[in-house]
Short mmCIF file of C-alpha atoms in Angstrom, two decimals:
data_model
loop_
_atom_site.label_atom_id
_atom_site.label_comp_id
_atom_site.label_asym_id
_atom_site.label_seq_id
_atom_site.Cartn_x
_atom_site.Cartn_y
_atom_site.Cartn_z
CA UNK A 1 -4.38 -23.58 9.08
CA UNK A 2 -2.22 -20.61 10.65
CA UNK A 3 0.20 -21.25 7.35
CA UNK A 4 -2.77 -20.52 5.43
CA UNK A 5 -4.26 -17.98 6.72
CA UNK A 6 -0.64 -16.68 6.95
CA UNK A 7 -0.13 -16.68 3.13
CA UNK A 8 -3.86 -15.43 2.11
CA UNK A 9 -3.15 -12.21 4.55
CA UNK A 10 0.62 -11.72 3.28
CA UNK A 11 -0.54 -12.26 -0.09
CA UNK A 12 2.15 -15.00 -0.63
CA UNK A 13 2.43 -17.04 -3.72
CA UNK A 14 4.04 -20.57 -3.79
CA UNK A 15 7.40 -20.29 -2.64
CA UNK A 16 9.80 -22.64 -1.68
CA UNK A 17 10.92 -20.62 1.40
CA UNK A 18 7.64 -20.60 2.72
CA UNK A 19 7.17 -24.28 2.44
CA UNK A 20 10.75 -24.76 4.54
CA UNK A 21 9.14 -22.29 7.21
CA UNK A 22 6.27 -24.06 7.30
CA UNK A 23 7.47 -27.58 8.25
CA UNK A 24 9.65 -26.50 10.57
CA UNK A 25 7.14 -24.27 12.28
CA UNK A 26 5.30 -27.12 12.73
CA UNK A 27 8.16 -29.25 13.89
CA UNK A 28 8.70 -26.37 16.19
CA UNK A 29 4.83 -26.24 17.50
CA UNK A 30 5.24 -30.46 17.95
CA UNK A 31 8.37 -30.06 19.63
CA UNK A 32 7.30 -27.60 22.59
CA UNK A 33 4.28 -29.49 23.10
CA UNK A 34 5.72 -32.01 24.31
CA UNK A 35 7.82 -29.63 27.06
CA UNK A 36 6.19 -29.66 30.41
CA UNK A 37 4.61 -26.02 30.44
CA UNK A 38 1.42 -24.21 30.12
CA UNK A 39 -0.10 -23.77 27.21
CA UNK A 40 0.51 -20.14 26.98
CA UNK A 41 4.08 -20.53 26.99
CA UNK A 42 4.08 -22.26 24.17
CA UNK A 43 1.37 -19.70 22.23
CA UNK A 44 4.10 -17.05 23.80
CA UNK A 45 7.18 -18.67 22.08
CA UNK A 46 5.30 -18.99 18.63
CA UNK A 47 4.23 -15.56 18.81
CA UNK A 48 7.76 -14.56 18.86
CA UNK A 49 9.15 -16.65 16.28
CA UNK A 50 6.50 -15.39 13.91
CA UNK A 51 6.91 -11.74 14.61
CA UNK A 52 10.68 -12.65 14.40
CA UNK A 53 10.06 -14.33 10.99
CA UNK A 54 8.01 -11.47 10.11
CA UNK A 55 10.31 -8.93 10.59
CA UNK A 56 13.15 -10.73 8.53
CA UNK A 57 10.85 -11.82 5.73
CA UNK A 58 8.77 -9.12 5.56
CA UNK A 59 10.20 -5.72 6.07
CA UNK A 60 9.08 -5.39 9.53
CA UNK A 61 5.28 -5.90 9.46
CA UNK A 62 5.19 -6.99 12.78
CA UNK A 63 1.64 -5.50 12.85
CA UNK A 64 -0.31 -7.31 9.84
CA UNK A 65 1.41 -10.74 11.60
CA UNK A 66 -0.15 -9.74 14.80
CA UNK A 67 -3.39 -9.51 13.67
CA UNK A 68 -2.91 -12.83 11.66
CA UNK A 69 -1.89 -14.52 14.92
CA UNK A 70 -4.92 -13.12 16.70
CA UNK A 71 -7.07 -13.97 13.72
CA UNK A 72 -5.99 -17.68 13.97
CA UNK A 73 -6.25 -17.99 17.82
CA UNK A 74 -10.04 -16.26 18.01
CA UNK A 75 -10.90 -18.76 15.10
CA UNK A 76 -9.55 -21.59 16.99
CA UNK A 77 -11.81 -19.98 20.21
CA UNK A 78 -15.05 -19.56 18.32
CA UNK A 79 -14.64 -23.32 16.76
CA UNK A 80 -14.05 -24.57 20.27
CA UNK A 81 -17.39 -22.57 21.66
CA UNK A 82 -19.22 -24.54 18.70
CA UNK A 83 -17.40 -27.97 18.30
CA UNK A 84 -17.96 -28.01 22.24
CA UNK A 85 -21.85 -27.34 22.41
CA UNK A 86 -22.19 -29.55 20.08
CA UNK A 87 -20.41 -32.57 21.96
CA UNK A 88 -22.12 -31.50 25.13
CA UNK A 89 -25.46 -31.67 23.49
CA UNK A 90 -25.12 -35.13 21.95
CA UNK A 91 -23.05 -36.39 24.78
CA UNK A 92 -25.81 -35.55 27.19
CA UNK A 93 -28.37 -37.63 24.92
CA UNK A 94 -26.16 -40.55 24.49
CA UNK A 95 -25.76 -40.39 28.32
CA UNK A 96 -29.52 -40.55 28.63
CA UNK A 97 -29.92 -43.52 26.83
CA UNK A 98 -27.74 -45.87 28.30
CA UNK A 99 -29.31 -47.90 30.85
CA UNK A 100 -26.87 -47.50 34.21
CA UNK A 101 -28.00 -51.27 35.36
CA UNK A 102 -26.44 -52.95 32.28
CA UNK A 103 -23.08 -54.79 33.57
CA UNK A 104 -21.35 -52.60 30.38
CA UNK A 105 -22.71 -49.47 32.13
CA UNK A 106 -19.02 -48.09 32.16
CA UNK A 107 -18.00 -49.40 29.00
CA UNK A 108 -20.90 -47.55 26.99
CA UNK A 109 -20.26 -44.55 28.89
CA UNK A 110 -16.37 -44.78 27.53
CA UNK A 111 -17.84 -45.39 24.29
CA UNK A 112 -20.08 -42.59 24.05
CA UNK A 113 -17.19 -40.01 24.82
CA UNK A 114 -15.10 -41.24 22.45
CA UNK A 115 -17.87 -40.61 20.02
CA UNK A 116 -18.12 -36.80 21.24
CA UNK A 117 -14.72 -36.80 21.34
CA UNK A 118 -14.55 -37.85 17.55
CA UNK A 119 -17.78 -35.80 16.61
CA UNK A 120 -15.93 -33.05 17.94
CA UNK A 121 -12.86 -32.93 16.66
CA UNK A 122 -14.66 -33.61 13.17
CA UNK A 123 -16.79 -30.57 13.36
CA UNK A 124 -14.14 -28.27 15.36
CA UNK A 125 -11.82 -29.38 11.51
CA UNK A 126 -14.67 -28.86 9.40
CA UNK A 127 -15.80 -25.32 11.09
CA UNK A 128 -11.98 -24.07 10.82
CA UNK A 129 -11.44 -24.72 7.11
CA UNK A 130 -15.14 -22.93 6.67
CA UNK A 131 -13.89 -20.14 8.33
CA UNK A 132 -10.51 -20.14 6.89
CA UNK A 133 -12.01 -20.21 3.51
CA UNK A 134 -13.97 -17.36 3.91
CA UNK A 135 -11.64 -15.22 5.52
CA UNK A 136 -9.18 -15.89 3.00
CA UNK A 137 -11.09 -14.92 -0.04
CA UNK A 138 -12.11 -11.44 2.21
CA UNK A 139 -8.66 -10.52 2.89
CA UNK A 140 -6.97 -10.76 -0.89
CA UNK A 141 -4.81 -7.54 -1.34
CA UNK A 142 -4.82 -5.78 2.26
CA UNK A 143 -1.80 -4.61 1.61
CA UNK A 144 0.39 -2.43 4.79
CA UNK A 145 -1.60 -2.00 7.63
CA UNK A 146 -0.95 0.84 10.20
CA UNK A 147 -0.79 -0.01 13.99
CA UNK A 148 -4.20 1.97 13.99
CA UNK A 149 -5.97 -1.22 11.27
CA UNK A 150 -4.07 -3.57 13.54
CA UNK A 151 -5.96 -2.54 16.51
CA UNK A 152 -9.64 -1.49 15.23
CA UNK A 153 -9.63 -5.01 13.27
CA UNK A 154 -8.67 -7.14 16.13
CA UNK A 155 -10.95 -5.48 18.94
CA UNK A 156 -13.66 -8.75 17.54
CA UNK A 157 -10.36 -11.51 18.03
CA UNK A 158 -9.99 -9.79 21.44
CA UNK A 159 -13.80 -10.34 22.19
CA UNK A 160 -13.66 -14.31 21.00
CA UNK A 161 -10.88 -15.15 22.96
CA UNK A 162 -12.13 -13.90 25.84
CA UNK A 163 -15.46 -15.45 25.22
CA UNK A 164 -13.96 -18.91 24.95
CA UNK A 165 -12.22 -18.53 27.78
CA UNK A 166 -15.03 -16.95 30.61
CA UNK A 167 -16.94 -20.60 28.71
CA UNK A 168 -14.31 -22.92 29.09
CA UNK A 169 -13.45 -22.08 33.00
CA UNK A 170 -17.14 -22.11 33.69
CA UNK A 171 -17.94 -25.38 32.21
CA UNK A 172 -17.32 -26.71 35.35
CA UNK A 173 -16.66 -25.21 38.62
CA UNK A 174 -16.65 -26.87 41.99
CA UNK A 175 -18.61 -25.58 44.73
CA UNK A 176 -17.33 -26.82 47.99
CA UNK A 177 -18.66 -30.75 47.66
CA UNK A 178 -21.08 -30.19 44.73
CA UNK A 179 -19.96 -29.51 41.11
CA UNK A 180 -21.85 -26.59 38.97
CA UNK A 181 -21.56 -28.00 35.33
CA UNK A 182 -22.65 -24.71 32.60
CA UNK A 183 -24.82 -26.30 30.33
CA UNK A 184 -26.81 -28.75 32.66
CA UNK A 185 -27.66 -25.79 35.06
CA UNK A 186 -28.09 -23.39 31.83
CA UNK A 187 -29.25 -25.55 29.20
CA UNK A 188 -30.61 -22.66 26.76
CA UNK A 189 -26.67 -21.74 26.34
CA UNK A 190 -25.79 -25.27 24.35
CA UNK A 191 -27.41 -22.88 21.42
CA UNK A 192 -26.67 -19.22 23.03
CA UNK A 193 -22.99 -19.69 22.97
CA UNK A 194 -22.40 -21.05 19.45
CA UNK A 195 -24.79 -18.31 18.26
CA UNK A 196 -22.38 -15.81 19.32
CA UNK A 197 -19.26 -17.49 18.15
CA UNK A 198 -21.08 -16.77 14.43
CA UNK A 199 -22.04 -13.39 15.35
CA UNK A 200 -18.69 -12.89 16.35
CA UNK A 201 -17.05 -14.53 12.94
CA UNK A 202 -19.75 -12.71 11.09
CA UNK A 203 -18.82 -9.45 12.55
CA UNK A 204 -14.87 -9.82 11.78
CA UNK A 205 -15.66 -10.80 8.21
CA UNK A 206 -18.06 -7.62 7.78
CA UNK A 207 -15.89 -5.27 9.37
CA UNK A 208 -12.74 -6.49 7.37
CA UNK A 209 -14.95 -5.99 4.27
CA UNK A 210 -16.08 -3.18 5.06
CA UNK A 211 -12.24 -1.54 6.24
CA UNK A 212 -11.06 -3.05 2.44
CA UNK A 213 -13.90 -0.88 0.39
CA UNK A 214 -12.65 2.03 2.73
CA UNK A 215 -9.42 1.47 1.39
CA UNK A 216 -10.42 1.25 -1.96
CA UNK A 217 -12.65 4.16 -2.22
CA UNK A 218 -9.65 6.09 -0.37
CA UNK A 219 -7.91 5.23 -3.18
CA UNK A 220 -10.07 6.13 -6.07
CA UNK A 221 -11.00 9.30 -4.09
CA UNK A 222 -6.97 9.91 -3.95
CA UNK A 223 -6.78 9.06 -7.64
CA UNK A 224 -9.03 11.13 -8.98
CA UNK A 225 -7.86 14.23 -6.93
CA UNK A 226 -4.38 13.30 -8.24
CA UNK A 227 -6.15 13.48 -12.14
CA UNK A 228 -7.45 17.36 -10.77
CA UNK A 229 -4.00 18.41 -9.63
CA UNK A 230 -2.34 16.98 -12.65
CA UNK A 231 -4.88 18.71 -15.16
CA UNK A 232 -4.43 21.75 -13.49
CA UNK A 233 -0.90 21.88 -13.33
CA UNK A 234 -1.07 21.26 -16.92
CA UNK A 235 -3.60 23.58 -18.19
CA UNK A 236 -1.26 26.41 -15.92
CA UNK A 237 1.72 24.93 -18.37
CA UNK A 238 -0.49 25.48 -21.02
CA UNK A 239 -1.42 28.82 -20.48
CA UNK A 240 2.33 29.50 -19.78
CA UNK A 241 3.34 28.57 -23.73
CA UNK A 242 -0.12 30.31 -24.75
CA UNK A 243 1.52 33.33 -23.49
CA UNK A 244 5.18 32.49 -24.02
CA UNK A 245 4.33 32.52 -27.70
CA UNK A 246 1.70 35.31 -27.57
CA UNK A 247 4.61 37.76 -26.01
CA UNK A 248 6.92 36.28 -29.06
CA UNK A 249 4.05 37.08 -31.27
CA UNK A 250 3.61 40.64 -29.54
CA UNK A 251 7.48 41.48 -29.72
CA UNK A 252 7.26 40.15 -33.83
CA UNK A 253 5.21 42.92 -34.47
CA UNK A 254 6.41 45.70 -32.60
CA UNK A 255 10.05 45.01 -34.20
CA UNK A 256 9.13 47.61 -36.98
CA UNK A 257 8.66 50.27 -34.39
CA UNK A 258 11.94 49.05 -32.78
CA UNK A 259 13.76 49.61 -36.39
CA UNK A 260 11.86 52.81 -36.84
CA UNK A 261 13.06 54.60 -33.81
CA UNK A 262 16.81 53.16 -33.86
CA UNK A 263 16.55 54.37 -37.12
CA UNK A 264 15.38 57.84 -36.37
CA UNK A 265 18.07 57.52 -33.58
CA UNK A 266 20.60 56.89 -35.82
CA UNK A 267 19.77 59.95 -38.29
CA UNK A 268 19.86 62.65 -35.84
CA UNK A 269 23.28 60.96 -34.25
CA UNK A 270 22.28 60.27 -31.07
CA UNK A 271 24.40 56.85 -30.86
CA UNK A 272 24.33 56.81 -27.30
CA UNK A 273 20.85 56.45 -27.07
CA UNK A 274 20.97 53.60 -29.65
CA UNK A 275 23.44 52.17 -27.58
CA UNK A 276 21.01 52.25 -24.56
CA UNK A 277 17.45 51.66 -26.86
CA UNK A 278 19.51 48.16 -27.52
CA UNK A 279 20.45 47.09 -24.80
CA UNK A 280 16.96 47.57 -23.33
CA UNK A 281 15.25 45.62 -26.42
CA UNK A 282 18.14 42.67 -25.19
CA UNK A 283 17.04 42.51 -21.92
CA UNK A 284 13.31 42.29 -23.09
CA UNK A 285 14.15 39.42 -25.25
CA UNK A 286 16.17 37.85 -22.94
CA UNK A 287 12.98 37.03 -21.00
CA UNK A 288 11.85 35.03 -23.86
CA UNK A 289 14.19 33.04 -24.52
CA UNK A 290 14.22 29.11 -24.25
CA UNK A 291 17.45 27.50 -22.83
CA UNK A 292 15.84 24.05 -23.98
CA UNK A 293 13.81 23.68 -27.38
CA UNK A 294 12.46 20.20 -27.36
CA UNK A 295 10.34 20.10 -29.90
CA UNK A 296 7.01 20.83 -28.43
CA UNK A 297 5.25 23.63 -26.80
CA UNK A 298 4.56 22.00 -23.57
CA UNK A 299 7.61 20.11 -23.03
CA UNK A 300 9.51 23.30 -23.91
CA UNK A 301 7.63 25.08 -21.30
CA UNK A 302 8.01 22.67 -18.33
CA UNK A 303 11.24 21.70 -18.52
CA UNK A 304 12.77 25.31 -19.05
CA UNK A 305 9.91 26.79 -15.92
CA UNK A 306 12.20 23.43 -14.01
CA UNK A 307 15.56 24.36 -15.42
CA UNK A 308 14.94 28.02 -13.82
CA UNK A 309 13.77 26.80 -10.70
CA UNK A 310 16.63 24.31 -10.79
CA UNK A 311 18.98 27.43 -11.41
CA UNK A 312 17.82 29.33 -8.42
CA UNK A 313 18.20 26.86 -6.19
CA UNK A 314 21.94 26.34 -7.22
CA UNK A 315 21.95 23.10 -9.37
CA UNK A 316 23.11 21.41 -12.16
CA UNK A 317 20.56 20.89 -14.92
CA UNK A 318 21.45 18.69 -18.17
CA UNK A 319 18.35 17.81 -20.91
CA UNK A 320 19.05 15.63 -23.61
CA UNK A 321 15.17 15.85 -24.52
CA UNK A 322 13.35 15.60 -28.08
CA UNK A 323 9.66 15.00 -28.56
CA UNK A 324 8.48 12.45 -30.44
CA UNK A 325 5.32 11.88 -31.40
CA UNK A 326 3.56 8.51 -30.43
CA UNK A 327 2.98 9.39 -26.71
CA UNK A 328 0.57 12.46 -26.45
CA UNK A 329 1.93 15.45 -24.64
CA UNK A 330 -0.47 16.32 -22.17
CA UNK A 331 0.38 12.39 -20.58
CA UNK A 332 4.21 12.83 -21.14
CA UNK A 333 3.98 16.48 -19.64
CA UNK A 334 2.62 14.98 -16.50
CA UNK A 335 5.23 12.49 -16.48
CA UNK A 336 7.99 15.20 -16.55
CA UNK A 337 6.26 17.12 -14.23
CA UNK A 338 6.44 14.84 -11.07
CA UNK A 339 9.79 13.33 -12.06
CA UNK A 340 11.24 16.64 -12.21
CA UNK A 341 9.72 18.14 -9.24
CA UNK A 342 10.82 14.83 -7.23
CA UNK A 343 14.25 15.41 -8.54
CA UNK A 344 14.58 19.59 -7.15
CA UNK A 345 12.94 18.57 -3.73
CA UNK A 346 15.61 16.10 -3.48
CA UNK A 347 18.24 18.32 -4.64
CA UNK A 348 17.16 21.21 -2.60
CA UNK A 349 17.47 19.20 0.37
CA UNK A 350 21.63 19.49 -0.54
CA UNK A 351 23.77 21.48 0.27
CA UNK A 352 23.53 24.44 -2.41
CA UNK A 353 25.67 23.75 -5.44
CA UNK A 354 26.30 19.78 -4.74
CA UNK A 355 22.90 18.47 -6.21
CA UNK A 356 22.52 17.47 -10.51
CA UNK A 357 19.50 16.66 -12.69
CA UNK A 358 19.80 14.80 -16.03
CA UNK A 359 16.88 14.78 -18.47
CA UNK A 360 17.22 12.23 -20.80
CA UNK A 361 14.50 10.64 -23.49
CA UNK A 362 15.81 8.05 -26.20
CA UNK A 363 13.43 6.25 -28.50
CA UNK A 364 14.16 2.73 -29.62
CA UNK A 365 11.36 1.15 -32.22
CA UNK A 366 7.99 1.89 -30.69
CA UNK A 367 9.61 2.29 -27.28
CA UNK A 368 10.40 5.77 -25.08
CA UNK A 369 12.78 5.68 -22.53
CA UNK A 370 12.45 8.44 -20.34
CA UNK A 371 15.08 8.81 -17.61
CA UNK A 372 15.90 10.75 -14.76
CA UNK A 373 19.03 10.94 -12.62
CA UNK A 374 19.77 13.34 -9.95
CA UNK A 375 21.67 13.31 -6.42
CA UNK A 376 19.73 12.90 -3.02
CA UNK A 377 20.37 12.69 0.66
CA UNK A 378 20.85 8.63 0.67
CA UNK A 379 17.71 8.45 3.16
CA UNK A 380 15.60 6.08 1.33
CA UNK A 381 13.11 3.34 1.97
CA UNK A 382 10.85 1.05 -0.28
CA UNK A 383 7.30 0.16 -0.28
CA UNK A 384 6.96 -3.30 -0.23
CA UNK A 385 3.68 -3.52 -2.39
CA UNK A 386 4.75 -1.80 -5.46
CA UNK A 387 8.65 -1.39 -4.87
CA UNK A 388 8.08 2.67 -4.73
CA UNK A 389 10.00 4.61 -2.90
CA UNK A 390 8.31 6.01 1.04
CA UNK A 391 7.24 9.65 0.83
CA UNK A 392 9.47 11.68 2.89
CA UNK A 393 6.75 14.07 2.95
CA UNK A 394 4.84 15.04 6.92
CA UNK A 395 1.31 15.78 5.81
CA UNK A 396 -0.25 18.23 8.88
CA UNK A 397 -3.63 16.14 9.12
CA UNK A 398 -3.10 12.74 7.26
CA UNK A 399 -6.52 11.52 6.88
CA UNK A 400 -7.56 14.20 4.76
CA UNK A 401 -6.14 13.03 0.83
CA UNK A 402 -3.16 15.49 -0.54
CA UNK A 403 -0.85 15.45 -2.81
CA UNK A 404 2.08 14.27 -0.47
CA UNK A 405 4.44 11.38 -2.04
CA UNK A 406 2.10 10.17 -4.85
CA UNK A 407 3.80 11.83 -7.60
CA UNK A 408 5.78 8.62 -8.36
CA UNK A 409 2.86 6.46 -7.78
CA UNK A 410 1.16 8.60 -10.51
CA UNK A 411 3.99 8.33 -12.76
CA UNK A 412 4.00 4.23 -12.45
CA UNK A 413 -0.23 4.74 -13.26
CA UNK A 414 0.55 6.86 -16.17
CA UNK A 415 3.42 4.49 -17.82
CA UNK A 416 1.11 1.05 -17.04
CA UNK A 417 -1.55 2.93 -19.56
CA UNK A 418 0.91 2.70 -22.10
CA UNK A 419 2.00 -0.80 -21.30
CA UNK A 420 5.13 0.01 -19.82
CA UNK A 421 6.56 0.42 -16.51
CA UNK A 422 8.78 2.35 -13.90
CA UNK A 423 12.10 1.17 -12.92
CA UNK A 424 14.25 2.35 -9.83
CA UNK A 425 17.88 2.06 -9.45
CA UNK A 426 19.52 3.75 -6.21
CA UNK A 427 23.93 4.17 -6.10
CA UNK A 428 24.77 5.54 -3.16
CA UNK A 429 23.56 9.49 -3.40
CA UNK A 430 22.13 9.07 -6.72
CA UNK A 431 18.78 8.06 -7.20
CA UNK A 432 18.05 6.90 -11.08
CA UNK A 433 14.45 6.25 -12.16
CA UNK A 434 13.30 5.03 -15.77
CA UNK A 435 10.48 5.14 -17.55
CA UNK A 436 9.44 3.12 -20.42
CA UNK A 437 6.63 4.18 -22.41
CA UNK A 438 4.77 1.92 -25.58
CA UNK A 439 3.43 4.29 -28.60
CA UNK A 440 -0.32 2.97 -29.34
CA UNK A 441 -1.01 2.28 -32.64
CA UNK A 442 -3.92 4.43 -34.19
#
């Protein structure tokens, strides 16, 4: 049962590794039982080999295998507070029945135990798999959890166990030459007790649900606040080219009062001042002028406002960058806008004149291939979940939703619309990312 809650909290398809692990957990769990020692020692040593396994396995999330070892234990408690008042109840009316003058007095009373005994174990199997069941299908897709989800979500385990155990050591307590049994003294408790084992499961299963839709709605909230910043950066880009080509436009037709007064310059001799009147009309069109022309207004604009910042900052930037229709821009220009911001951050994190950017888009059939290359610091860690790269990003107040270290997360979005994908290859200081892109058909 702990393998399978194990692999519905993990998230763990059938895998032969898991399979190995399991049998010889097992084995392992056999084995120490059989060692004169407490109970909790052995609990103690299986707690260690699973946060061991855990951190081999899975990248160190020693917290989600916590709460899947409390999980298991505080089902195992409440099926105990349940399977128990159950074999107490019927135990007590088997008891009742038997006739104590009957020469198989004893035997009956043997007989009737191992009855309970059997009852119980039947219904403590039966109540495990129902809870194990349910819990499963609530906890598909949970994904990392934070020390924080570790804690609020097991504060109901914590209150089980403990439950289970005040029961258990008060089932029966001797008092000097008397005994106190629990449930003959208390009888209204046979039903008390397993009531709050359920209101105990219940409450774990509802506040698990409930933490999951948090998630979720984090997420959509993130999402679409992700969709604002994008459209606004864009609709800035556009305005950008609106007024890129409006200045062009503006120069066009002020270039007959440029020829008029070099002309007029020119017929009174003043040569100097032509010299000067030109060299002033240079610099004016030198602020026009596109290092990159790719094809497309809002390409053109984003990766030459990049290639400037790029300059400033003292790096190397190389575009190899034609638009081609199939994949509208606005999509594409978001694309190129996180990539390429990515790439600078990482860059400027260099010392100045060591970082590189490459810009490259090749088209093969109904394919784009849009890649990225650039140097980085080295320091780099994945996400297990979607094999995307940790933010390196401090955010001053966490819980409120910004912008920090989703911009490849929105890239990977954007490409799976188009029935593609991102792809991340890391050499040493270079970090390489690809994306590949599917034209729709009309």
């Amino acid at each position: 049962m702990f393998i399978i809650l194990w692999a519905a909290i993990f998230d763990i398809k059938k895998a032969k590794r898991n399979s190995i692990v399991a049998v010889l957990f097992l084995c392992i769990n056999i084995g120490i039982w059989f060692l004169p020692c407490a109970s909790w020692f052995r609990y103690a040593i299986l707690a260690v080999i699973v946060a061991g396994y855990s951190g081999i396995f899975h990248k160190k999330q020693i917290g989600k295998a916590v709460f899947t070892m409390l999980a298991f234990y505080n089902f195992h408690c409440l099926c105990f507070l349940i399977a128990n008042s159950i074999y107490m109840k019927m135990t007590n009316v088997w008891m009742k029945s038997i006739d104590g003058l009957q020469d198989d007095y004893e035997q009956q009373v043997y007989h009737s135990m191992a009855a309970g005994l059997s009852v119980t174990v039947f219904f403590y199997t039966v109540l495990f798999v129902v809870m194990a069941v349910i819990f499963c299908r609530i906890v598909k897709g949970m994904g990392i959890m934070t020390w924080q989800d570790v804690i609020m979500l097991s504060v109901l385990n914590f209150v089980g166990s403990m439950i289970a155990s005040m029961v258990n050591s008060l089932l029966v307590v001797k008092i000097d030459t008397d005994v106190f049994i629990l449930f003959d003294e208390k009888p209204d408790l046979l039903w008390k007790v397993p009531m709050i084992a359920v209101l105990i499961f219940a409450g774990e299963v509802a506040l698990i649900y409930f933490w999951q839709r948090y998630r979720i709605l984090l997420a959509e909230r993130q999402k679409h606040f992700v969709e604002e910043q994008q459209v606004k950066a864009m609709k800035q880009r556009l305005e950008e080219a609106e007024n890129f080509y409006g200045s062009i436009r503006k120069v066009r037709h002020e270039m007959k009062n440029h020829m008029a007064n070099i002309k007029g310059l020119a017929e009174t001799g003043q040569y100097g001042e032509i010299d000067e009147y030109i060299q002033r009309m240079d610099a004016s069109m030198q602020a026009l002028e596109y290092k990159y022309a790719t094809g497309n207004a809002v390409t053109d604009v984003i990766i030459n406002d990049k290639w400037r910042r790029a300059e400033k900052a003292g790096i190397q930037f190389e575009v190899d960058f034609r638009y081609s229709v199939g994949i509208p821009v606005f999509d594409l220009g978001i694309i190129l806008d996180n990539l390429l911001d990515n790439a600078i951050e990482a860059c400027e994190k260099l010392e100045r004149g060591k970082g590189f950017i490459r810009l490259d888009l090749k088209q093969k059939k109904q394919f784009l291939l849009l890649t990225v290359e650039n140097s980085f610091d080295g320091a780099l860690s994945m996400q297990e979940e979607n094999s995307l790269p940790h933010t390196t990003k401090q955010s001053a107040q966490p819980e409120i939703v910004t912008e920090h270290g989703i911009g490849l997360k929105n890239v990977h979005d954007m490409a799976e619309r188009y029935y593609g994908g991102i792809k991340i290859k890391v050499k040493k200081d270079v970090f390489h990312v690809t994306v590949m892109l599917q034209q729709k058909e009309d």
